[in-house]
Coordinates of C-alpha atoms in Angstrom, one line a residue:
Chain I
X17 CA -2.6 16.5 23.6
X18 CA -3.5 17.6 20.0
X19 CA -6.5 16.0 18.3
X20 CA -6.1 12.6 16.8
X21 CA -5.7 12.5 13.0
X22 CA -6.1 8.7 13.0
X23 CA -8.6 6.8 15.3
X24 CA -8.7 3.0 15.2
X25 CA -11.3 1.2 17.3
X26 CA -11.7 -2.5 17.6
X27 CA -10.2 -3.3 14.2
X28 CA -9.8 -6.9 13.2
X29 CA -8.8 -8.4 9.9
X30 CA -8.8 -12.0 8.9
X31 CA -7.6 -13.7 5.7
X32 CA -9.6 -16.9 5.8
X33 CA -8.7 -18.7 9.0
X34 CA -5.7 -16.4 9.7
X35 CA -6.3 -13.5 12.0
X36 CA -3.9 -10.8 10.8
X37 CA -5.2 -8.1 13.2
X38 CA -7.1 -8.7 16.5
X39 CA -9.1 -5.9 18.0
X40 CA -6.7 -3.1 17.5
X41 CA -7.3 0.3 19.3
X42 CA -5.0 3.2 18.5
X43 CA -5.0 7.0 18.3
X44 CA -2.3 8.9 16.4
X45 CA -2.0 12.6 17.0
X46 CA -1.2 15.5 14.7
X47 CA 2.4 16.3 14.4
X48 CA 3.8 13.1 15.9
X49 CA 6.0 10.4 14.4
X50 CA 4.4 7.1 15.3
X51 CA 6.4 3.9 14.7
X52 CA 4.7 0.5 14.4
X53 CA 7.3 -2.0 15.4
X54 CA 6.9 -5.7 15.0
X55 CA 8.4 -8.8 13.6
X56 CA 7.7 -9.9 10.0
X57 CA 4.1 -11.0 9.6
X58 CA 2.9 -9.3 12.7
X59 CA 0.3 -7.3 10.9
X60 CA 2.1 -3.9 10.4
X61 CA 1.5 -3.7 6.7
X62 CA -2.1 -5.0 7.0
X63 CA -2.9 -2.2 9.5
X64 CA -1.2 0.5 7.5
X65 CA -2.8 -0.6 4.3
X66 CA -6.2 -0.4 6.0
X67 CA -5.5 3.2 7.0
X68 CA -4.3 4.0 3.4
X69 CA -7.6 2.6 2.0
X70 CA -5.9 -0.3 0.1
X71 CA -7.5 -3.0 2.2
X72 CA -10.8 -3.5 3.9
X73 CA -11.3 -4.6 7.5
X74 CA -13.3 -7.5 8.9
X75 CA -14.7 -5.4 11.7
X76 CA -14.1 -2.2 13.7
X77 CA -14.1 1.5 13.0
X78 CA -11.4 3.6 11.4
X79 CA -11.1 7.4 10.9
X80 CA -8.2 8.9 9.0
X81 CA -8.2 12.7 8.6
X82 CA -12.0 12.8 9.1
X83 CA -12.9 10.0 6.6
X84 CA -13.3 6.3 6.5
X85 CA -10.3 5.2 4.3
X86 CA -12.6 2.8 2.4
X87 CA -14.6 5.8 1.2
X88 CA -12.0 8.5 0.9
X89 CA -12.3 10.7 -2.2
X90 CA -9.6 12.4 -4.3
X91 CA -9.4 15.4 -2.1
X92 CA -8.9 13.2 1.0
X93 CA -6.2 11.2 -0.9
X94 CA -4.5 14.5 -1.8
X95 CA -3.8 14.9 2.0
X96 CA -2.0 11.5 2.2
X97 CA 1.6 10.7 1.2
X98 CA 2.2 7.0 0.8
X99 CA 5.5 5.2 0.6
X100 CA 4.8 1.5 0.0
X101 CA 6.9 -1.3 1.3
X102 CA 8.0 -2.3 -2.1
X103 CA 10.1 0.1 -4.2
X104 CA 8.2 0.9 -7.4
X105 CA 9.6 3.3 -10.0
X106 CA 8.8 4.0 -13.6
X107 CA 12.0 2.7 -15.2
X108 CA 11.7 4.7 -18.4
X109 CA 11.1 8.1 -16.9
X110 CA 13.8 10.3 -15.4
X111 CA 13.7 11.2 -11.7
X112 CA 12.5 14.7 -12.6
X113 CA 9.8 13.5 -15.0
X114 CA 8.5 11.1 -12.4
X115 CA 8.3 13.6 -9.6
X116 CA 6.8 16.4 -11.8
X117 CA 4.2 13.9 -13.1
X118 CA 3.1 13.0 -9.6
X119 CA 3.1 16.6 -8.4
X120 CA 0.5 17.3 -11.1
X121 CA -2.0 15.0 -9.3
X122 CA -2.2 17.3 -6.3
X123 CA -4.0 20.6 -5.7
X124 CA -1.0 22.3 -3.9
X125 CA 2.1 20.3 -4.4
X126 CA 5.6 21.2 -3.2
X127 CA 8.1 22.3 -5.7
X128 CA 9.4 19.2 -7.5
X129 CA 13.0 20.4 -7.7
X130 CA 13.0 21.2 -4.0
X131 CA 11.7 17.7 -3.1
X132 CA 14.3 16.1 -5.4
X133 CA 17.0 18.1 -3.6
X134 CA 15.5 17.2 -0.2
X135 CA 15.7 13.4 -0.8
X136 CA 19.3 13.9 -2.0
X137 CA 18.8 13.2 -5.7
X138 CA 19.7 16.7 -7.0
X139 CA 22.6 15.3 -9.1
X140 CA 20.4 12.5 -10.5
X141 CA 17.5 14.8 -11.7
X142 CA 17.9 13.8 -15.4
X143 CA 18.8 10.1 -14.8
X144 CA 16.4 7.4 -16.0
X145 CA 15.0 5.6 -12.9
X146 CA 16.2 2.3 -14.3
X147 CA 19.8 3.4 -13.9
X148 CA 19.5 4.2 -10.2
X149 CA 20.8 2.1 -7.3
X150 CA 18.4 0.5 -4.8
X151 CA 18.9 3.2 -2.3
X152 CA 18.4 5.9 -4.9
X153 CA 15.1 4.3 -6.1
X154 CA 13.9 4.3 -2.5
X155 CA 14.6 8.0 -2.4
X156 CA 12.4 8.4 -5.5
X157 CA 9.7 6.6 -3.6
X158 CA 10.1 9.0 -0.7
X159 CA 10.0 12.0 -3.1
X160 CA 6.7 10.7 -4.6
X161 CA 5.3 10.3 -1.1
X162 CA 6.1 13.9 -0.2
X163 CA 5.7 15.9 -3.3
X164 CA 1.9 16.3 -2.8
X165 CA 2.6 18.2 0.4
X166 CA 0.6 15.8 2.5
X167 CA -0.6 16.3 6.1
X168 CA -0.1 12.6 6.9
X169 CA 2.7 10.4 5.6
X170 CA 2.9 6.7 5.6
X171 CA 6.3 5.1 5.4
X172 CA 6.2 1.3 5.2
X173 CA 9.6 -0.1 6.1
X174 CA 11.3 2.8 4.4
X175 CA 14.9 1.7 4.9
X176 CA 14.6 -2.1 4.5
X177 CA 17.2 -3.4 2.2
X178 CA 19.5 -0.3 2.5
X179 CA 23.1 -0.4 3.8
X180 CA 23.7 1.4 7.1
X181 CA 24.9 4.6 5.5
X182 CA 21.9 4.7 3.2
X183 CA 19.6 4.2 6.2
X184 CA 21.1 7.0 8.1
X185 CA 20.9 9.4 5.1
X186 CA 17.2 8.4 4.7
X187 CA 16.6 9.1 8.4
X188 CA 17.9 12.6 7.9
X189 CA 15.5 13.0 5.0
X190 CA 12.6 11.8 7.1
X191 CA 13.6 14.1 10.0
X192 CA 13.8 17.1 7.6
X193 CA 10.1 16.7 6.8
X194 CA 8.9 15.7 10.2
X195 CA 10.4 19.1 11.1
X196 CA 7.7 20.6 8.8
X197 CA 5.1 19.4 11.3
X198 CA 3.8 16.5 9.2
X199 CA 2.2 13.5 11.0
X200 CA 4.2 10.4 10.1
X201 CA 3.2 6.7 10.5
X202 CA 6.2 4.5 10.2
X203 CA 6.5 0.8 10.2
X204 CA 9.8 -0.9 10.8
X205 CA 11.4 -3.9 12.2
X206 CA 14.5 -2.0 13.1
X207 CA 14.6 -0.9 16.7
X208 CA 17.2 1.7 16.2
X209 CA 15.0 3.3 13.5
X210 CA 12.1 3.5 15.8
X211 CA 14.3 5.0 18.6
X212 CA 15.9 7.5 16.2
X213 CA 12.7 8.8 14.5
X214 CA 9.6 8.1 16.6
X215 CA 7.9 10.1 19.4
X216 CA 5.9 7.1 20.2
X217 CA 6.2 3.4 19.4
X218 CA 3.5 0.8 19.2
X219 CA 4.7 -2.8 19.5
X220 CA 2.6 -5.1 17.3
X221 CA 3.0 -8.9 17.7
X222 CA 0.7 -11.5 16.3
X223 CA -1.8 -8.9 15.1
X224 CA -2.2 -7.3 18.6
X225 CA -0.8 -4.0 19.9
X226 CA 1.0 -5.2 23.0
X227 CA 2.5 -1.9 24.2
X228 CA 2.4 1.8 23.2
X229 CA 4.6 4.6 24.5
X230 CA 7.7 6.8 24.0
X231 CA 10.7 4.6 22.9
X232 CA 12.3 4.9 26.4
X233 CA 9.2 3.9 28.3
X234 CA 8.1 0.9 26.2
X235 CA 8.0 -2.2 28.5
X236 CA 6.6 -0.2 31.4
X237 CA 8.0 -1.1 34.9
X238 CA 10.4 -3.7 33.5
X239 CA 12.3 -0.8 32.0
X240 CA 13.0 0.8 35.5
X241 CA 14.7 -2.3 36.8
X242 CA 18.4 -1.6 36.4
X243 CA 21.4 -3.8 36.7
X244 CA 24.3 -2.7 38.9
X245 CA 27.4 -4.8 38.3
X246 CA 31.0 -4.7 39.6
X247 CA 34.0 -6.9 40.3
X248 CA 35.2 -7.0 44.0
X249 CA 39.0 -7.1 43.7
X250 CA 41.9 -6.8 46.1
X251 CA 40.9 -5.4 49.5
X252 CA 37.2 -5.9 48.6
X253 CA 37.5 -9.7 48.2
X254 CA 37.8 -10.1 51.9
X255 CA 34.8 -8.1 52.9
X256 CA 31.3 -9.3 52.8
X257 CA 29.0 -7.4 50.4
X258 CA 26.7 -5.1 52.3
X259 CA 22.9 -5.7 52.3
X260 CA 21.5 -4.3 49.1
X261 CA 17.9 -3.9 47.9
X262 CA 17.4 -6.2 45.0
X263 CA 18.4 -9.6 43.6
X264 CA 22.1 -10.4 43.8
X265 CA 23.8 -12.9 41.5
X266 CA 27.4 -13.9 41.1
X267 CA 29.1 -15.2 38.0
X268 CA 32.8 -15.8 38.4
X269 CA 34.5 -12.7 39.8
X270 CA 31.5 -10.5 38.8
X271 CA 28.6 -9.5 41.0
X272 CA 25.4 -8.1 39.6
X273 CA 22.3 -6.8 41.2
X274 CA 18.9 -6.3 39.6
X275 CA 17.3 -3.4 41.5
X276 CA 14.7 -0.8 41.3
X277 CA 16.9 1.6 43.3
X278 CA 20.3 1.6 41.6
X279 CA 21.3 5.0 43.0
X280 CA 20.9 3.9 46.6
X281 CA 22.7 0.6 45.8
X282 CA 25.7 2.6 44.3
X283 CA 25.8 4.9 47.3
X284 CA 25.9 1.9 49.7
X285 CA 28.7 0.3 47.6
X286 CA 30.8 3.5 47.5
X287 CA 30.6 3.8 51.3
X288 CA 31.5 0.1 51.6
X289 CA 34.5 0.4 49.3
X290 CA 35.7 3.6 51.0
X291 CA 35.7 1.7 54.3
X292 CA 38.1 -0.7 52.8
X293 CA 40.3 2.1 51.4
X294 CA 39.2 1.5 47.8
X295 CA 38.4 4.7 45.9
X296 CA 37.4 3.0 42.5
X297 CA 35.2 0.0 42.5
X298 CA 36.5 -2.2 39.6
X299 CA 34.1 -2.5 36.6
X300 CA 31.2 -0.7 38.2
X301 CA 28.3 -0.1 35.8
X302 CA 24.7 0.7 36.0
X303 CA 22.5 -0.3 33.0
X304 CA 18.9 -0.1 32.0
X305 CA 17.3 -2.6 29.6
X306 CA 17.4 -1.2 26.0
X307 CA 14.4 -1.0 23.8
X308 CA 15.9 -3.9 22.0
X309 CA 16.1 -6.0 25.2
X310 CA 12.5 -5.2 26.1
X311 CA 11.2 -5.8 22.6
X312 CA 13.0 -9.2 22.2
X313 CA 11.5 -10.2 25.6
X314 CA 8.0 -9.2 24.4
X315 CA 8.4 -11.2 21.2
X316 CA 9.8 -14.2 23.0
X317 CA 7.0 -14.0 25.6
X318 CA 4.5 -14.4 22.8
X319 CA 6.2 -17.3 21.2
X320 CA 7.4 -15.3 18.3
X321 CA 10.9 -15.2 16.8
X322 CA 12.6 -12.2 15.4
X323 CA 15.9 -11.5 13.8
X324 CA 16.4 -7.8 13.8
X325 CA 19.4 -8.3 11.5
X326 CA 17.5 -9.5 8.4
X327 CA 17.3 -6.7 5.8
X328 CA 15.0 -8.4 3.3
X329 CA 11.3 -7.7 3.4
X330 CA 9.2 -10.8 3.4
Chain B
X14 CA -4.1 25.5 6.3
X15 CA -7.4 25.0 4.5
X16 CA -6.6 23.1 1.4
X17 CA -10.3 22.8 0.5
X18 CA -10.4 26.2 -1.1
X19 CA -7.7 25.1 -3.6
X20 CA -9.3 23.3 -6.5
X21 CA -8.2 19.8 -7.6
X22 CA -6.4 19.5 -11.0
X23 CA -8.9 19.1 -13.8
X24 CA -9.7 15.7 -15.4
X25 CA -8.6 16.9 -18.8
X26 CA -5.2 18.1 -17.5
X27 CA -4.7 14.8 -15.7
X28 CA -5.7 12.7 -18.6
X29 CA -3.4 14.6 -20.9
X30 CA -0.5 14.3 -18.4
X31 CA -1.1 10.5 -18.3
X32 CA -1.2 10.4 -22.1
X33 CA 2.2 12.1 -22.4
X34 CA 3.8 9.7 -19.8
X35 CA 2.3 6.7 -21.5
X36 CA 3.7 7.8 -24.9
X37 CA 7.1 8.5 -23.4
X38 CA 7.1 5.1 -21.8
X39 CA 6.0 3.4 -25.0
X40 CA 8.5 4.9 -27.3
X41 CA 11.4 4.5 -24.8
X42 CA 11.1 0.7 -24.6
X43 CA 12.9 -0.6 -27.7
X44 CA 11.3 -4.1 -27.6
X45 CA 7.8 -2.6 -27.4
X46 CA 8.4 -0.2 -30.2
X47 CA 9.7 -3.1 -32.4
X48 CA 7.1 -5.7 -31.6
X49 CA 4.0 -3.6 -31.6
X50 CA 4.9 -0.6 -33.8
X51 CA 7.6 -1.6 -36.3
X52 CA 6.8 -5.3 -36.9
X53 CA 3.7 -4.6 -39.0
X54 CA 5.7 -2.1 -41.0
X55 CA 8.4 -4.7 -41.5
X56 CA 5.8 -7.3 -42.5
X57 CA 4.4 -4.9 -45.1
X58 CA 7.8 -4.2 -46.7
X59 CA 9.1 -7.8 -46.6
X60 CA 5.9 -9.5 -47.8
X61 CA 5.4 -7.0 -50.5
X62 CA 9.0 -7.3 -51.7
X63 CA 8.8 -11.2 -51.7
X64 CA 5.3 -11.5 -53.2
X65 CA 5.5 -9.0 -55.9
X66 CA 2.8 -10.6 -58.1
X67 CA -1.0 -10.4 -58.2
X68 CA -3.8 -12.0 -56.2
X69 CA -6.4 -13.6 -58.3
X70 CA -10.0 -12.5 -58.1
X71 CA -12.7 -13.9 -60.4
X72 CA -11.4 -15.5 -63.7
X73 CA -9.3 -13.2 -65.6
X74 CA -9.1 -10.4 -62.9
X75 CA -6.6 -9.7 -60.1
X76 CA -5.2 -7.0 -57.8
X77 CA -1.6 -6.3 -56.9
X78 CA -0.5 -8.3 -53.8
X79 CA 0.4 -5.2 -51.8
X80 CA -3.1 -3.7 -52.4
X81 CA -4.5 -6.9 -51.0
X82 CA -2.0 -7.3 -48.1
X83 CA -1.9 -3.7 -46.8
X84 CA -5.5 -3.5 -45.3
X85 CA -4.8 -6.7 -43.3
X86 CA -1.6 -5.3 -42.0
X87 CA -3.4 -2.1 -40.9
X88 CA -5.8 -4.3 -38.9
X89 CA -2.9 -6.1 -37.4
X90 CA -1.2 -2.8 -36.6
X91 CA -4.3 -1.4 -34.8
X92 CA -4.6 -4.6 -32.8
X93 CA -0.9 -4.5 -31.8
X94 CA -0.9 -0.9 -30.8
X95 CA -4.0 -1.2 -28.7
X96 CA -4.7 -4.8 -27.6
X97 CA -1.2 -6.1 -27.3
X98 CA 0.3 -2.9 -26.2
X99 CA -2.2 -2.3 -23.3
X100 CA -2.5 -5.9 -22.2
X101 CA 1.3 -6.2 -21.8
X102 CA 2.1 -2.7 -20.4
X103 CA -0.8 -2.5 -18.0
X104 CA -0.2 -6.1 -16.7
X105 CA 3.4 -5.3 -16.1
X106 CA 2.5 -2.1 -14.2
X107 CA 0.0 -4.1 -12.1
X108 CA 2.5 -6.8 -11.2
X109 CA 5.4 -4.3 -10.5
X110 CA 3.1 -2.4 -8.1
X111 CA 3.0 0.8 -10.3
X112 CA -0.8 0.8 -10.4
X113 CA -1.0 0.3 -6.7
X114 CA 1.2 3.4 -6.3
X115 CA -1.0 5.4 -8.6
X116 CA -4.1 4.2 -6.7
X117 CA -2.5 5.7 -3.6
X118 CA -2.6 9.2 -5.2
X119 CA -5.6 11.4 -5.9
X120 CA -5.4 10.6 -9.6
X121 CA -8.9 9.6 -10.7
X122 CA -9.1 6.2 -12.3
X123 CA -11.0 7.7 -15.2
X124 CA -7.9 9.9 -15.9
X125 CA -5.7 6.8 -16.0
X126 CA -7.9 5.0 -18.5
X127 CA -8.5 8.2 -20.6
X128 CA -4.7 8.5 -20.8
X129 CA -4.2 4.9 -21.8
X130 CA -6.9 5.1 -24.5
X131 CA -5.7 8.4 -25.9
X132 CA -2.1 7.3 -26.0
X133 CA -2.9 4.0 -27.8
X134 CA -5.1 5.8 -30.3
X135 CA -2.3 8.2 -31.0
X136 CA 0.1 5.3 -31.5
X137 CA -2.4 3.7 -33.8
X138 CA -2.9 6.8 -35.9
X139 CA 0.9 7.3 -36.3
X140 CA 1.3 3.7 -37.3
X141 CA -1.5 3.7 -39.8
X142 CA -0.2 6.9 -41.3
X143 CA 3.3 5.2 -41.7
X144 CA 1.8 2.1 -43.3
X145 CA -0.3 4.2 -45.7
X146 CA 2.7 6.4 -46.6
X147 CA 4.9 3.3 -47.3
X148 CA 2.0 1.8 -49.3
X149 CA 1.5 4.9 -51.5
X150 CA 5.1 6.1 -51.8
X151 CA 6.9 2.7 -52.1
X152 CA 4.3 0.5 -53.7
X153 CA 1.9 2.8 -55.4
X154 CA -1.3 1.4 -53.8
X155 CA -4.7 2.9 -54.4
X156 CA -6.3 4.7 -51.5
X157 CA -10.0 4.2 -50.5
X158 CA -12.2 5.0 -53.4
X159 CA -14.5 8.0 -52.6
X160 CA -15.8 9.6 -49.4
X161 CA -18.0 6.7 -48.5
X162 CA -15.1 4.3 -48.2
X163 CA -12.9 6.9 -46.4
X164 CA -15.7 7.4 -43.9
X165 CA -15.9 3.7 -43.3
X166 CA -12.1 3.5 -43.0
X167 CA -12.2 6.2 -40.3
X168 CA -15.0 4.4 -38.5
X169 CA -13.0 1.2 -38.6
X170 CA -9.9 2.8 -37.2
X171 CA -11.8 4.4 -34.3
X172 CA -13.9 1.4 -33.3
X173 CA -11.0 -1.1 -33.7
X174 CA -8.7 1.1 -31.6
X175 CA -11.4 1.4 -28.9
X176 CA -12.4 -2.2 -28.7
X177 CA -8.8 -3.3 -29.0
X178 CA -7.9 -1.1 -26.0
X179 CA -10.8 -2.4 -24.0
X180 CA -9.9 -6.0 -24.8
X181 CA -6.3 -5.3 -23.8
X182 CA -7.4 -4.0 -20.5
X183 CA -9.6 -7.1 -19.9
X184 CA -6.8 -9.4 -21.0
X185 CA -4.5 -8.2 -18.2
X186 CA -6.5 -10.6 -16.0
X187 CA -5.0 -13.6 -17.8
X188 CA -1.4 -12.5 -17.0
X189 CA -0.2 -14.2 -13.7
X190 CA 3.1 -12.3 -13.4
X191 CA 5.1 -9.6 -15.1
X192 CA 7.4 -12.0 -17.0
X193 CA 4.5 -14.0 -18.4
X194 CA 2.9 -10.9 -20.1
X195 CA 4.7 -11.3 -23.5
X196 CA 4.0 -15.0 -24.2
X197 CA 0.5 -15.1 -22.7
X198 CA -0.7 -12.2 -24.7
X199 CA 1.3 -12.8 -27.9
X200 CA 0.6 -16.5 -28.4
X201 CA -3.2 -16.4 -28.8
X202 CA -2.8 -13.1 -30.7
X203 CA -0.4 -14.7 -33.2
X204 CA -2.8 -17.7 -33.8
X205 CA -5.6 -15.3 -34.5
X206 CA -3.5 -13.3 -37.0
X207 CA -2.9 -16.5 -39.0
X208 CA -6.6 -17.6 -39.1
X209 CA -8.2 -14.1 -39.5
X210 CA -7.2 -13.7 -43.2
X211 CA -4.2 -11.4 -42.6
X212 CA -1.4 -13.6 -43.8
X213 CA -3.5 -16.1 -45.7
X214 CA -6.3 -15.4 -48.1
X215 CA -9.6 -15.9 -46.2
X216 CA -11.3 -18.1 -48.8
X217 CA -8.3 -20.5 -48.8
X218 CA -8.7 -21.3 -45.0
X219 CA -10.6 -24.4 -44.0
X220 CA -14.1 -23.6 -42.9
X221 CA -13.6 -24.8 -39.3
X222 CA -10.8 -22.2 -38.9
X223 CA -13.0 -19.6 -40.5
X224 CA -15.7 -20.4 -37.9
X225 CA -13.2 -19.9 -35.1
X226 CA -11.8 -16.7 -36.5
X227 CA -15.4 -15.4 -37.0
X228 CA -15.9 -15.4 -33.3
X229 CA -13.1 -12.9 -32.8
X230 CA -13.0 -9.2 -33.9
X231 CA -9.7 -9.4 -35.8
X232 CA -11.3 -11.2 -38.7
X233 CA -13.9 -8.4 -39.0
X234 CA -11.3 -5.7 -38.7
X235 CA -9.3 -7.3 -41.5
X236 CA -12.3 -7.8 -43.7
X237 CA -13.5 -4.2 -43.0
X238 CA -10.2 -2.7 -44.0
X239 CA -10.2 -4.8 -47.2
X240 CA -13.6 -3.4 -48.0
X241 CA -12.2 0.1 -47.7
X242 CA -9.3 -0.6 -50.0
X243 CA -10.5 -3.3 -52.5
X244 CA -13.0 -3.3 -55.4
X245 CA -16.3 -5.1 -54.8
X246 CA -15.7 -7.7 -57.6
X247 CA -12.6 -8.8 -55.6
X248 CA -14.1 -8.9 -52.2
X249 CA -17.2 -10.8 -53.2
X250 CA -14.9 -13.7 -54.4
X251 CA -13.0 -13.8 -51.2
X252 CA -15.8 -13.1 -48.6
X253 CA -19.0 -14.0 -50.5
X254 CA -22.2 -12.6 -49.2
X255 CA -20.6 -11.1 -46.0
X256 CA -18.7 -8.6 -48.2
X257 CA -19.8 -5.0 -47.7
X258 CA -19.7 -2.4 -44.9
X259 CA -22.8 -3.6 -43.1
X260 CA -21.8 -6.9 -41.5
X261 CA -18.3 -5.7 -40.3
X262 CA -19.9 -2.6 -38.9
X263 CA -22.4 -4.6 -36.8
X264 CA -19.9 -7.2 -35.8
X265 CA -17.4 -4.6 -34.6
X266 CA -20.1 -2.6 -32.8
X267 CA -21.2 -5.7 -31.0
X268 CA -17.6 -6.5 -30.1
X269 CA -17.2 -2.9 -28.8
X270 CA -20.0 -3.6 -26.3
X271 CA -18.6 -7.0 -25.4
X272 CA -15.1 -5.6 -24.9
X273 CA -16.2 -2.8 -22.6
X274 CA -18.2 -5.3 -20.5
X275 CA -15.2 -7.7 -20.4
X276 CA -12.9 -4.9 -19.3
X277 CA -15.3 -3.8 -16.5
X278 CA -15.7 -7.4 -15.3
X279 CA -12.1 -8.6 -15.4
X280 CA -9.9 -5.6 -14.8
X281 CA -8.4 -5.4 -11.3
X282 CA -6.6 -2.2 -10.2
X283 CA -4.3 -4.2 -8.0
X284 CA -3.3 -7.9 -8.1
X285 CA -3.2 -9.2 -4.6
X286 CA -0.2 -11.4 -5.1
X287 CA 1.7 -9.3 -2.5
X288 CA -0.9 -9.9 0.2
X289 CA 0.5 -10.9 3.5

């Protein structure tokens, strides 16, 4: 594994009696896209703003690019690109004026025109920011986070509030600079976003990191339990279902089996059906729990509620 | 990639870049240009057109109304371009998250404040020049008499712009949200304008109002600018023993120190209204 660019050890943060973060340990490695996934109020923004140096911590140790974020100097800041949760643009400046102005803060910025093209605002270069749509303003935010040519980019709910098409376009923008080898820390409450962009996902619920791993491995063993389902019709109705390894349930005409060995179960079923002269088992399917199923189970298990549909940031 | 060998942008360049952006933003907001920049000009033209007579000094002597009125309007213009301008625009930037965004970049805070100060001084100088030009060309006022009064005029302009800017930065703390910036800043400022001898003659105000106004810098700015533009025999009637360059100089120098302390104590880079 490459060396960590972010190291978090035992970090807690309380606002009065409210514990926003509880003893968080986390390493984030150079070149990866790490997504922090969690319901609203889980502590995503608090954790990210501690890493960005905006907030202090109640206890624990943090190292970001070799410095404590609370004491980072201008040179350290010049290696970070920050896209905050709330869209903020300078209404009375044009897109180009804004990006060029911010580029001037950095020692070796990217070309402003190139960044404007990259975020898809090439035809809005001269437009005042006040005249842009919500999605276009969010692109300005992204441009400002990138123009300093940072080594580490923070994206706090970058696509919240955008329509599905706008979200997908923004994903392409994010992919185009993760391809440049930047380390990206992304917070989101959209599961598809985490799956589409991240190498690793950290699930944060109630201020605790409850699981970390690649999107298809989150949930550990529960993710390997598959469901084999089918509908015994015609000739199959008369025959008893053969012994199968797993937990069998029936609902109406459907039979489903929760099993750790779906391939063996399917092989047994094919032989059983062939015996009865049936070549195609009706409605046969094998499915694994999605990241969404796993995530919703985790949230529910901790007494949380989550609606992944809501677009508005709280 | 070793970025440490590449030098960071210089403070001067950053401050100048901030100045340009502040000026663009100021002159592109019509309401702001009207209320802080054009309103004093409008006051000068309207009042001088309506009150075309003279203001009485000691028995038998008087000065033209516009000669009396212009110095107070210059003081008002300086306060508008620095105090009101910065208090409103910086508090709006705070509440809209724009300062938080700047704080996330390597821009030094000193460059931000240097830009703010420079841009408001530039706005002040342009405004004062416009007021003086109108006074001379339209109304034929007399300019400060001799190098001593000119020097004092320049001192007043500089220190008033500086303390007005610092007070404006401090006053951002009184603004609870972006929408409230206008009323919260303008209301007390308007009251001070009426009791500081800008619209009414100082010696016609009741003494308790004079005492209140004396506690604030606008009175000393107005009186100072009058000293630069009016003959001594007139000013002694209006201001009595406090007439002269000495007391306004000391009062404004003291306010300069107070304003900087207030700005350092009260200014917050981010307002934690969005904490969650």
